[in-house]
Coordinates of C-alpha atoms in Angstrom, one line a residue:
Chain A
X257 CA 21.4 36.1 -18.8
X258 CA 19.0 38.9 -18.3
X259 CA 20.4 41.6 -15.9
X260 CA 18.1 42.5 -13.2
X261 CA 17.0 46.2 -13.7
X262 CA 15.3 48.8 -11.8
X263 CA 12.9 49.4 -14.6
X264 CA 11.9 45.9 -14.7
X265 CA 9.1 46.8 -17.3
X266 CA 12.0 47.5 -19.7
X267 CA 12.6 43.8 -20.3
X268 CA 10.3 41.7 -22.4
X269 CA 9.4 38.1 -21.6
X270 CA 10.5 35.5 -24.1
X271 CA 7.1 35.3 -25.7
X272 CA 7.2 38.9 -26.5
X273 CA 10.6 38.7 -27.8
X274 CA 9.5 36.1 -30.2
X275 CA 6.8 38.5 -31.3
X276 CA 9.2 41.1 -32.2
X277 CA 12.0 38.8 -33.8
X278 CA 9.4 37.1 -36.1
X279 CA 8.7 40.5 -37.6
X280 CA 12.3 41.1 -38.6
X281 CA 13.7 40.4 -42.1
X282 CA 15.8 37.2 -42.4
X283 CA 19.1 39.1 -42.3
X284 CA 18.4 40.7 -38.9
X285 CA 17.0 37.4 -37.6
X286 CA 20.4 35.8 -38.5
X287 CA 22.2 38.6 -36.7
X288 CA 20.1 38.2 -33.6
X289 CA 21.5 34.7 -33.1
X290 CA 24.8 36.4 -32.0
X291 CA 23.1 38.5 -29.1
X292 CA 23.0 35.7 -26.7
X293 CA 22.6 32.0 -26.2
X294 CA 18.8 32.0 -25.5
X295 CA 18.1 34.2 -28.5
X296 CA 20.3 31.8 -30.7
X297 CA 18.3 28.9 -29.5
X298 CA 15.0 30.8 -29.9
X299 CA 15.4 31.6 -33.5
X300 CA 16.9 28.3 -34.4
X301 CA 13.8 26.4 -33.0
X302 CA 11.3 24.7 -35.2
X303 CA 8.6 26.7 -33.6
X304 CA 10.2 30.0 -34.5
X305 CA 10.8 28.8 -38.1
X306 CA 7.1 27.7 -38.4
X307 CA 6.0 31.1 -36.9
X308 CA 8.1 33.0 -39.3
X309 CA 6.8 31.2 -42.2
X310 CA 3.2 31.7 -41.1
X311 CA 3.8 35.4 -40.6
X312 CA 5.1 35.8 -44.1
X313 CA 2.4 33.6 -45.5
X314 CA -0.3 36.2 -44.8
X315 CA 0.9 38.9 -47.0
X316 CA -1.0 38.4 -50.4
X317 CA 0.9 41.2 -52.0
X318 CA 4.3 39.6 -51.5
X319 CA 6.2 39.7 -54.9
X320 CA 7.1 36.4 -56.4
X321 CA 10.7 35.5 -56.3
X322 CA 12.7 32.8 -58.0
X323 CA 16.0 31.2 -57.7
X324 CA 18.0 30.5 -60.6
X325 CA 21.5 29.2 -61.5
X326 CA 23.7 31.6 -63.5
X327 CA 26.9 31.2 -65.3
X328 CA 30.1 32.9 -64.1
X329 CA 33.3 33.5 -66.1
X330 CA 34.5 30.1 -65.0
X331 CA 32.8 26.9 -66.4
X332 CA 33.1 25.2 -63.2
X333 CA 31.6 27.7 -60.9
X334 CA 27.8 28.7 -60.6
X335 CA 26.1 31.5 -59.0
X336 CA 22.9 31.0 -57.2
X337 CA 20.7 34.1 -57.7
X338 CA 17.5 35.5 -56.7
X339 CA 15.1 36.9 -59.5
X340 CA 14.9 40.3 -57.8
X341 CA 18.5 41.0 -57.3
X342 CA 18.8 43.3 -60.4
X343 CA 22.0 41.8 -61.5
X344 CA 23.6 42.7 -58.2
X345 CA 25.4 40.2 -56.0
X346 CA 24.3 36.6 -56.1
X347 CA 23.0 34.8 -53.1
X348 CA 26.0 32.6 -53.2
X349 CA 28.7 31.1 -55.6
X350 CA 29.2 27.4 -55.7
X351 CA 32.7 26.6 -56.8
X352 CA 33.0 23.3 -58.5
X353 CA 29.6 23.2 -59.9
X354 CA 29.2 23.5 -63.6
X355 CA 26.1 25.5 -64.4
X356 CA 25.4 24.0 -67.7
X357 CA 25.0 20.5 -66.3
X358 CA 23.6 21.6 -62.8
X359 CA 20.1 20.7 -61.7
X360 CA 17.9 22.1 -59.1
X361 CA 14.7 20.9 -57.6
X362 CA 11.9 23.2 -58.7
X363 CA 10.2 23.6 -55.4
X364 CA 11.8 23.9 -52.1
X365 CA 11.0 21.5 -49.4
X366 CA 10.7 23.6 -46.2
X367 CA 12.8 26.2 -47.5
X368 CA 15.6 23.8 -48.7
X369 CA 16.6 23.2 -52.3
X370 CA 18.6 20.3 -53.7
X371 CA 21.2 21.0 -56.4
X372 CA 23.6 18.6 -58.2
X373 CA 25.9 18.4 -61.1
X374 CA 27.5 15.3 -62.2
X375 CA 31.0 16.1 -61.3
X376 CA 30.9 17.7 -57.9
X377 CA 28.0 16.0 -56.2
X378 CA 24.9 17.0 -54.3
X379 CA 24.2 20.2 -52.3
X380 CA 21.4 21.3 -50.1
X381 CA 20.8 25.0 -49.9
X382 CA 18.4 27.3 -47.9
X383 CA 18.2 30.3 -50.2
X384 CA 16.8 32.5 -47.5
X385 CA 19.7 32.2 -45.0
X386 CA 22.2 31.2 -47.7
X387 CA 23.4 28.3 -45.6
X388 CA 24.7 25.5 -47.9
X389 CA 26.2 22.0 -47.4
X390 CA 27.5 19.3 -49.6
X391 CA 26.2 15.8 -49.0
X392 CA 28.4 12.8 -48.6
X393 CA 29.9 11.5 -51.7
X394 CA 28.0 8.9 -53.8
X395 CA 29.6 5.6 -54.8
X396 CA 29.2 6.3 -58.6
X397 CA 31.8 8.9 -59.2
X398 CA 30.2 10.6 -62.2
X399 CA 26.7 11.3 -61.5
X400 CA 25.2 11.7 -65.1
X401 CA 22.5 9.3 -64.8
X402 CA 20.9 10.0 -61.6
X403 CA 17.9 11.9 -60.3
X404 CA 17.2 13.1 -56.9
X405 CA 14.6 14.8 -54.8
X406 CA 14.2 16.3 -51.2
X407 CA 11.4 15.2 -49.1
X408 CA 10.3 15.7 -45.5
X409 CA 9.2 12.9 -43.0
X410 CA 6.5 14.4 -41.0
X411 CA 6.8 11.7 -38.3
X412 CA 10.5 12.0 -37.4
X413 CA 10.7 15.7 -38.6
X414 CA 13.6 14.7 -40.8
X415 CA 14.4 15.9 -44.3
X416 CA 15.7 13.2 -46.7
X417 CA 17.3 13.1 -50.1
X418 CA 16.2 10.3 -52.1
X419 CA 18.0 9.4 -55.4
X420 CA 17.7 6.8 -58.3
X421 CA 20.7 5.9 -60.2
X422 CA 21.8 3.4 -62.8
X423 CA 22.9 -0.1 -61.9
X424 CA 25.6 -2.2 -63.6
X425 CA 24.8 -3.1 -67.2
X426 CA 26.5 -3.7 -70.4
X427 CA 24.2 -1.6 -72.3
X428 CA 22.7 1.6 -71.2
X429 CA 19.2 0.0 -71.3
X430 CA 20.4 -2.7 -69.0
X431 CA 21.8 -0.2 -66.8
X432 CA 18.6 1.7 -66.5
X433 CA 16.5 -1.4 -65.9
X434 CA 18.7 -2.2 -62.9
X435 CA 18.1 1.1 -61.4
X436 CA 19.1 1.5 -57.7
X437 CA 17.9 3.8 -54.9
X438 CA 19.7 5.5 -52.1
X439 CA 18.6 7.7 -49.3
X440 CA 20.4 10.2 -47.2
X441 CA 18.9 11.7 -44.1
X442 CA 20.2 15.3 -43.6
X443 CA 22.6 15.6 -40.8
X444 CA 23.6 11.9 -41.2
X445 CA 26.9 10.9 -42.7
X446 CA 26.1 8.4 -45.5
X447 CA 23.7 7.2 -48.1
X448 CA 21.5 4.1 -47.2
X449 CA 20.6 1.6 -49.9
X450 CA 16.9 1.1 -50.5
X451 CA 15.8 -2.1 -52.1
X452 CA 13.9 -1.5 -55.4
X453 CA 12.8 -5.2 -55.4
X454 CA 9.1 -4.6 -54.8
X455 CA 8.9 -2.3 -57.9
X456 CA 8.5 -3.9 -61.3
X457 CA 12.0 -3.1 -62.4
X458 CA 10.9 -1.4 -65.6
X459 CA 9.1 1.3 -63.5
X460 CA 12.2 2.4 -61.6
X461 CA 14.2 2.3 -64.7
X462 CA 11.6 4.3 -66.7
X463 CA 11.4 6.8 -63.9
X464 CA 15.1 7.3 -64.0
X465 CA 15.1 7.2 -67.8
X466 CA 12.5 10.0 -67.9
X467 CA 14.1 12.2 -65.4
X468 CA 17.6 11.9 -67.0
X469 CA 16.4 12.5 -70.6
X470 CA 14.0 15.4 -69.9
X471 CA 15.8 16.7 -67.0
X472 CA 12.8 16.5 -64.7
X473 CA 13.2 16.4 -61.0
X474 CA 10.9 14.5 -58.8
X475 CA 8.1 16.3 -57.0
X476 CA 7.5 16.2 -53.4
X477 CA 3.7 16.2 -52.5
X478 CA 1.7 14.6 -49.7
X479 CA 4.8 12.9 -48.1
X480 CA 5.8 11.2 -51.3
X481 CA 8.5 11.9 -53.9
X482 CA 6.9 11.3 -57.3
X483 CA 8.7 10.5 -60.5
X484 CA 7.1 10.4 -64.0
X485 CA 7.4 7.0 -65.5
X486 CA 8.5 7.4 -69.1
X487 CA 5.8 5.7 -71.2
X488 CA 8.0 4.5 -74.0
X489 CA 10.9 3.1 -72.0
X490 CA 10.8 -0.3 -73.5
X491 CA 7.2 -0.9 -72.7
X492 CA 5.3 -2.8 -75.4
X493 CA 2.1 -1.0 -74.6
X494 CA 1.3 1.9 -72.5
X495 CA 2.3 1.0 -68.9
X496 CA -0.4 0.8 -66.1
X497 CA 1.4 3.3 -63.9
X498 CA 2.4 6.7 -64.8
X499 CA 4.1 7.9 -61.6
X500 CA 6.5 6.0 -59.3
X501 CA 6.1 7.2 -55.7
X502 CA 8.4 6.9 -52.9
X503 CA 7.1 7.4 -49.3
X504 CA 9.5 9.5 -47.5
X505 CA 8.4 8.3 -44.1
X506 CA 8.0 4.5 -44.9
X507 CA 10.9 4.4 -47.4
X508 CA 8.9 2.3 -49.7
X509 CA 7.7 2.5 -53.4
X510 CA 4.1 2.6 -54.8
X511 CA 2.8 3.9 -58.1
X512 CA -0.1 6.0 -59.4
X513 CA -2.3 4.8 -62.1
X514 CA -2.0 6.1 -65.6
X515 CA -4.2 9.0 -66.8
X516 CA -6.6 8.6 -69.6
X517 CA -4.0 10.0 -72.2
X518 CA -0.5 9.5 -73.5
X519 CA 1.7 11.3 -71.2
X520 CA 4.9 11.4 -73.2
X521 CA 6.2 14.9 -72.9
X522 CA 4.3 15.7 -69.9
X523 CA 5.7 16.8 -66.5
X524 CA 4.8 16.7 -62.9
X525 CA 4.3 19.6 -60.5
X526 CA 2.9 20.3 -57.1
X527 CA 0.0 22.6 -56.8
X528 CA -1.9 23.3 -53.5
X529 CA -0.1 20.4 -51.9
X530 CA -1.4 17.9 -54.5
X531 CA 0.4 16.1 -57.2
X532 CA -0.5 17.3 -60.6
X533 CA 0.6 16.3 -64.1
X534 CA 0.8 18.9 -66.9
X535 CA 0.2 18.0 -70.3
X536 CA 1.1 20.0 -73.2
X537 CA -1.9 20.3 -75.8
X538 CA -0.7 21.0 -79.2
X539 CA -2.5 22.3 -82.2
X540 CA -3.4 19.5 -84.5
X541 CA -0.5 18.6 -86.9
X542 CA 1.8 21.2 -85.5
X543 CA 4.4 21.7 -82.9
X544 CA 2.6 24.5 -81.7
X545 CA 1.2 24.8 -78.1
X546 CA -2.4 25.6 -77.6
X547 CA -2.8 25.0 -73.9
X548 CA -1.5 23.5 -70.8
X549 CA -3.8 21.0 -69.2
X550 CA -3.3 20.5 -65.5
X551 CA -4.4 17.2 -64.2
X552 CA -4.8 16.4 -60.4
X553 CA -4.6 13.0 -58.7
X554 CA -7.8 12.2 -57.1
X555 CA -7.4 11.3 -53.5
X556 CA -10.4 8.9 -53.3
X557 CA -9.4 6.6 -56.2
X558 CA -6.1 7.5 -57.5
X559 CA -7.4 8.4 -60.9
X560 CA -6.8 11.7 -62.7
X561 CA -9.2 14.6 -63.4
X562 CA -8.6 17.6 -65.3
X563 CA -8.3 20.6 -63.0
X564 CA -7.4 23.5 -65.0
X565 CA -6.6 24.5 -68.7
X566 CA -4.2 27.4 -69.4
X567 CA -5.2 28.6 -72.9
X568 CA -1.9 29.8 -74.2
X569 CA -3.3 31.1 -77.4
X570 CA -5.8 33.4 -75.8
X571 CA -3.5 34.3 -72.9
X572 CA -1.0 35.2 -75.6
X573 CA -3.5 37.6 -77.4
X574 CA -4.5 39.1 -74.0
X575 CA -1.0 39.9 -72.8
X576 CA 1.0 40.3 -76.0
X577 CA 3.4 37.6 -75.1
X578 CA 4.1 34.8 -77.6
X579 CA 3.6 31.7 -75.7
X580 CA 2.9 29.1 -78.3
X581 CA 6.2 28.7 -80.1
X582 CA 8.7 27.3 -79.8
X583 CA 7.0 24.6 -78.1
X584 CA 7.9 24.8 -74.4
X585 CA 5.6 25.3 -71.5
X586 CA 6.3 24.1 -67.9
X587 CA 4.5 24.7 -64.7
X588 CA 7.2 25.3 -62.1
X589 CA 4.7 25.4 -59.2
X590 CA 2.6 27.7 -57.3
X591 CA 3.6 30.7 -55.3
X592 CA 0.8 32.2 -53.2
X593 CA -2.2 32.4 -55.6
X594 CA 0.0 32.6 -58.7
X595 CA 1.1 29.8 -61.0
X596 CA 4.7 30.0 -62.1
X597 CA 5.1 29.1 -65.8
X598 CA 8.5 28.7 -67.6
X599 CA 8.0 29.3 -71.4
X600 CA 10.2 29.7 -74.4
X601 CA 13.1 32.0 -74.6
X602 CA 13.9 31.5 -71.0
X603 CA 11.0 33.6 -69.8
X604 CA 9.3 32.8 -66.6
X605 CA 5.9 34.3 -65.6
X606 CA 3.7 34.6 -62.7
X607 CA 0.2 33.8 -63.9
X608 CA -2.7 35.0 -61.9
X609 CA -5.5 32.6 -62.4
X610 CA -8.3 34.9 -61.3
X611 CA -7.3 37.9 -63.5
X612 CA -5.7 35.8 -66.2
X613 CA -2.7 38.1 -66.4
X614 CA 1.0 37.4 -66.7
X615 CA 3.9 39.1 -64.9
X616 CA 7.4 38.4 -66.3
X617 CA 9.4 37.5 -63.3
X618 CA 12.6 36.4 -65.0
X619 CA 14.3 36.2 -68.3
X620 CA 17.0 33.7 -68.3
X621 CA 20.0 34.8 -70.4
X622 CA 22.0 32.7 -72.7
X623 CA 19.2 30.9 -74.5
X624 CA 19.2 31.3 -78.3
X625 CA 15.9 31.4 -80.3
X626 CA 16.3 27.9 -81.6
X627 CA 17.5 26.3 -78.4
X628 CA 15.9 23.2 -77.4
X629 CA 17.4 23.5 -74.0
X630 CA 15.1 22.8 -71.2
X631 CA 16.1 25.5 -68.6
X632 CA 13.6 24.5 -66.0
X633 CA 16.2 22.4 -64.3
X634 CA 17.8 25.7 -63.3
X635 CA 14.9 27.5 -61.9
X636 CA 13.2 27.1 -58.5
X637 CA 10.6 28.8 -56.5
X638 CA 12.0 30.9 -53.6
X639 CA 10.2 30.0 -50.5
X640 CA 11.6 31.7 -47.4
X641 CA 12.0 29.4 -44.4
X642 CA 14.6 29.5 -41.8
X643 CA 15.1 25.7 -41.6
X644 CA 18.7 25.1 -40.6
X645 CA 21.0 23.2 -43.0
X646 CA 22.6 20.5 -41.2
X647 CA 26.1 19.6 -42.1
X648 CA 27.6 16.2 -42.0
X649 CA 31.2 17.3 -41.9
X650 CA 32.4 18.1 -45.4
X651 CA 32.1 21.8 -45.3
X652 CA 31.5 23.7 -48.5
X653 CA 34.3 26.2 -49.6
Chain B
X252 CA -30.9 43.0 -39.2
X253 CA -32.9 46.0 -40.1
X254 CA -31.3 49.5 -39.8
X255 CA -32.8 51.5 -37.0
X256 CA -33.4 55.2 -37.9
X257 CA -31.6 57.7 -35.8
X258 CA -33.7 59.1 -33.1
X259 CA -33.8 62.7 -33.5
X260 CA -34.8 63.5 -30.0
X261 CA -32.0 61.7 -28.4
X262 CA -28.9 63.9 -28.3
X263 CA -26.2 61.3 -27.6
X264 CA -27.2 58.3 -29.4
X265 CA -25.4 57.5 -32.7
X266 CA -27.2 55.9 -35.8
X267 CA -27.3 52.4 -34.8
X268 CA -26.8 50.1 -37.7
X269 CA -28.8 46.8 -37.0
X270 CA -26.8 46.0 -34.0
X271 CA -26.8 46.0 -30.3
X272 CA -24.1 48.7 -29.9
X273 CA -24.9 50.1 -26.5
X274 CA -23.2 53.4 -25.3
X275 CA -22.7 51.8 -22.0
X276 CA -19.5 53.1 -20.5
X277 CA -16.9 50.8 -18.9
X278 CA -14.7 51.7 -16.1
X279 CA -11.1 50.5 -16.3
X280 CA -8.8 50.9 -13.2
X281 CA -5.1 51.1 -13.8
X282 CA -2.5 49.3 -11.5
X283 CA -1.9 52.6 -9.7
X284 CA -5.6 53.0 -8.9
X285 CA -6.7 55.6 -11.5
X286 CA -10.0 55.1 -13.1
X287 CA -10.7 55.6 -16.8
X288 CA -13.8 55.4 -18.8
X289 CA -14.2 53.8 -22.2
X290 CA -17.3 52.9 -24.3
X291 CA -18.2 49.2 -24.2
X292 CA -17.4 49.1 -27.9
X293 CA -13.9 50.4 -27.5
X294 CA -13.2 48.3 -24.5
X295 CA -14.3 45.2 -26.3
X296 CA -11.3 45.6 -28.7
X297 CA -9.5 43.8 -25.8
X298 CA -10.6 40.2 -26.0
X299 CA -9.7 39.9 -22.2
X300 CA -12.1 42.8 -21.3
X301 CA -14.7 41.5 -23.7
X302 CA -14.7 38.1 -21.9
X303 CA -14.9 39.8 -18.6
X304 CA -17.9 41.9 -19.7
X305 CA -19.7 38.9 -21.1
X306 CA -19.1 37.0 -17.8
X307 CA -20.7 39.9 -15.9
X308 CA -17.6 40.9 -14.0
X309 CA -17.4 44.3 -15.4
X310 CA -20.2 46.1 -13.4
X311 CA -18.0 47.7 -10.7
X312 CA -15.2 48.6 -13.0
X313 CA -12.4 46.3 -14.3
X314 CA -9.2 46.3 -12.2
X315 CA -6.1 45.9 -14.5
X316 CA -3.2 45.4 -12.1
X317 CA -0.7 44.9 -14.9
X318 CA -1.3 48.1 -16.6
X319 CA -0.2 51.6 -15.2
X320 CA -2.2 54.6 -15.9
X321 CA 0.2 56.2 -18.4
X322 CA -0.1 53.1 -20.6
X323 CA -3.7 52.4 -20.0
X324 CA -4.7 55.9 -21.3
X325 CA -2.7 55.1 -24.5
X326 CA -4.4 51.9 -24.8
X327 CA -7.8 53.4 -24.4
X328 CA -6.9 56.1 -27.0
X329 CA -5.9 53.3 -29.5
X330 CA -9.1 51.4 -28.9
X331 CA -11.4 54.5 -29.1
X332 CA -9.7 55.5 -32.4
X333 CA -9.9 52.0 -34.0
X334 CA -13.3 51.2 -32.8
X335 CA -14.6 54.4 -34.3
X336 CA -13.0 53.6 -37.5
X337 CA -14.6 50.2 -37.6
X338 CA -18.0 52.0 -36.9
X339 CA -17.4 54.6 -39.5
X340 CA -16.8 52.0 -42.2
X341 CA -20.2 50.5 -41.3
X342 CA -22.0 53.8 -41.6
X343 CA -20.6 54.5 -44.9
X344 CA -21.8 51.1 -46.1
X345 CA -25.2 51.5 -44.5
X346 CA -26.8 54.2 -46.5
X347 CA -26.8 53.3 -50.2
X348 CA -30.1 55.1 -50.7
X349 CA -28.6 58.4 -49.8
X350 CA -25.7 58.1 -51.9
X351 CA -25.5 60.0 -55.2
X352 CA -22.3 60.2 -57.1
X353 CA -21.0 63.1 -55.3
X354 CA -21.6 61.3 -51.9
X355 CA -19.9 58.2 -53.1
X356 CA -16.8 60.2 -54.1
X357 CA -16.9 62.0 -50.7
X358 CA -17.4 58.7 -48.9
X359 CA -14.5 57.0 -50.7
X360 CA -12.2 60.1 -50.2
X361 CA -13.2 60.2 -46.5
X362 CA -12.5 56.4 -46.2
X363 CA -9.0 56.8 -47.7
X364 CA -8.4 60.0 -45.8
X365 CA -9.6 58.1 -42.7
X366 CA -7.1 55.4 -43.4
X367 CA -4.3 57.8 -43.6
X368 CA -5.4 59.5 -40.5
X369 CA -5.5 56.2 -38.7
X370 CA -2.0 55.3 -40.1
X371 CA -0.5 58.6 -38.8
X372 CA -2.3 58.2 -35.5
X373 CA -0.9 54.8 -35.1
X374 CA 2.6 55.9 -36.0
X375 CA 2.5 58.7 -33.5
X376 CA 1.2 56.3 -30.8
X377 CA 4.3 54.3 -30.9
X378 CA 6.8 57.0 -31.5
X379 CA 7.8 56.8 -27.8
X380 CA 10.8 55.7 -25.9
X381 CA 11.7 51.9 -25.6
X382 CA 10.6 51.4 -22.2
X383 CA 7.1 52.8 -22.9
X384 CA 7.0 50.7 -26.0
X385 CA 7.8 47.6 -24.2
X386 CA 5.1 48.4 -21.6
X387 CA 2.5 48.9 -24.5
X388 CA 3.5 45.4 -25.8
X389 CA 3.0 43.8 -22.4
X390 CA -0.4 45.6 -22.0
X391 CA -1.6 44.7 -25.4
X392 CA -0.5 41.2 -24.7
X393 CA -2.3 41.0 -21.4
X394 CA -5.3 42.6 -22.7
X395 CA -5.3 40.6 -26.0
X396 CA -5.5 43.5 -28.4
X397 CA -4.1 42.0 -31.5
X398 CA -3.9 45.2 -33.6
X399 CA -2.1 47.1 -30.9
X400 CA 0.3 44.2 -30.2
X401 CA 1.0 43.8 -34.0
X402 CA 1.7 47.6 -34.1
X403 CA 4.1 47.8 -31.2
X404 CA 6.0 44.7 -32.0
X405 CA 6.4 45.8 -35.5
X406 CA 7.7 49.2 -34.3
X407 CA 10.3 47.5 -32.2
X408 CA 11.2 45.2 -35.0
X409 CA 11.6 48.2 -37.4
X410 CA 13.7 49.9 -34.8
X411 CA 16.3 47.2 -34.2
X412 CA 16.4 45.7 -37.7
X413 CA 19.4 47.7 -38.7
X414 CA 21.2 47.8 -35.4
X415 CA 24.4 46.0 -34.4
X416 CA 24.4 43.0 -32.1
X417 CA 25.8 45.3 -29.3
X418 CA 23.1 47.9 -29.8
X419 CA 20.4 45.3 -29.5
X420 CA 21.9 43.9 -26.3
X421 CA 21.8 47.3 -24.8
X422 CA 18.2 47.9 -25.8
X423 CA 17.0 44.5 -24.3
X424 CA 19.3 44.7 -21.3
X425 CA 20.9 41.4 -22.4
X426 CA 24.3 40.1 -21.1
X427 CA 26.3 38.4 -23.7
X428 CA 26.9 34.9 -22.4
X429 CA 28.7 33.4 -25.5
X430 CA 32.4 32.6 -25.2
X431 CA 34.5 34.5 -27.8
X432 CA 34.8 31.4 -30.0
X433 CA 31.2 30.6 -29.9
X434 CA 30.2 34.2 -30.9
X435 CA 32.8 34.1 -33.7
X436 CA 31.4 30.8 -34.9
X437 CA 27.9 32.2 -35.0
X438 CA 29.0 35.2 -37.0
X439 CA 30.9 33.1 -39.4
X440 CA 28.1 30.8 -40.1
X441 CA 26.0 33.5 -41.5
X442 CA 28.7 35.8 -42.4
X443 CA 26.6 37.7 -45.2
X444 CA 24.2 38.8 -42.6
X445 CA 26.9 40.6 -40.6
X446 CA 28.5 42.4 -43.5
X447 CA 26.9 45.7 -44.3

């Protein structure tokens, strides 16, 4: 492969080639796969992906980027865009996906994002390399009442998509209580059924119900996919568990104890590799946000403790942005040292916890002043990783 | 550690700031037998050399059979410059008692100016032909000089990032071992990266 040369010092050993390639931008790395077989194998390796991710993680001044779904002229075609593209070309266009009903997981799992819309199915996308694949079709043809997340099994080094969906039932409530579960291992060719028998059936149903109604995707943290259990889904009293957790490695369910407050309207997020619940604190007798409380699960006893409070009133005064009305505040996740907040009017900010400043990263279009829409389902953090997207056969157009 | 006042009677010693910075010179011998001198401080920027000094192998000069003279002189130049910079930073921090506002500004300007100076030094050091650049990388790797390895590798990366696949093969003297179909498949897989 390497030609023998008089100036033998002009050739670099593989170790040094890695040191050079890891400093290239993603586009150039992808091109380098065409240089020769050895280079293609080198940059596709897990070691290289990890090294590239580590090289990028160092830069503290890296600008925060987001992914978002955008409408096109056609109702059944959706663009995936980066928040820094200045209205230029999208990363890619998904034909067959209807933006208005599309959902996207809010934090990539090793650089991979899961998208779905009820009519076309599930897609896995690597935003950095723009590789995308469609997952095998699900048995329920129309996927309105389903929720899915992407997780990573550290033991087998496999990425898995886990979804909950309604079972058979005469009434919607019945269908939800008979919730079912399927898992697809990326690169495989089918969905595997997972028994939800061990789970008190209302928990699975309540998790599914909450996700469908509030358009909340599950959150991947600590090797588990976590769904928020809707506290009012036909429970006589507040249920003992607030979170349904699925171990991606063991493929079993467990749950997390309820926090010391009513969590209706709360949402989950992952911060610093830990599961957090975000509670909207409202001004008394008003639908006006006063702050967002961030509660973290305690590793030792599974209880919750208040980790941080974002005072939206004070922050609003300080920065000049109106953050308290209409009532909408979501923590999308954390990018480096900054917390990503989605607020009303489609605005998404990077919140610096140290300096308590806001930077407007994205302003989603098409959201009216009075819209009660929850656009967070169309936003995701953009975390660059070269993880390959394994295809199972059905190639995306 | 207490700061030691500069010894006025000694002509060559620098103000030592609470440390054991000796001015001992180390001899480094290139692969082609040429000898070079460097201060211990500069030489210790190479972790490899640092270990050898600490293990007591450096007394008769350190042979570096992997590094030719031309490259070794450049490496030493880098180490001298960067070791001096680290030392200067310490010096500026060390004398708060002497500082009045003017001094402070001067110190800050000097630091900023020195940073620029260092940057342009670095840039000019790696503004060399490909073969020399590769040799610097190999030397920096062998000698474990992280800053220099970083600098040289980044330069190569910057040089090739907009180059075509054919040009990259040329630079690294690599033969294309793909079949036509294989290469086409790779290009198609990430088509966006190959379009201008």
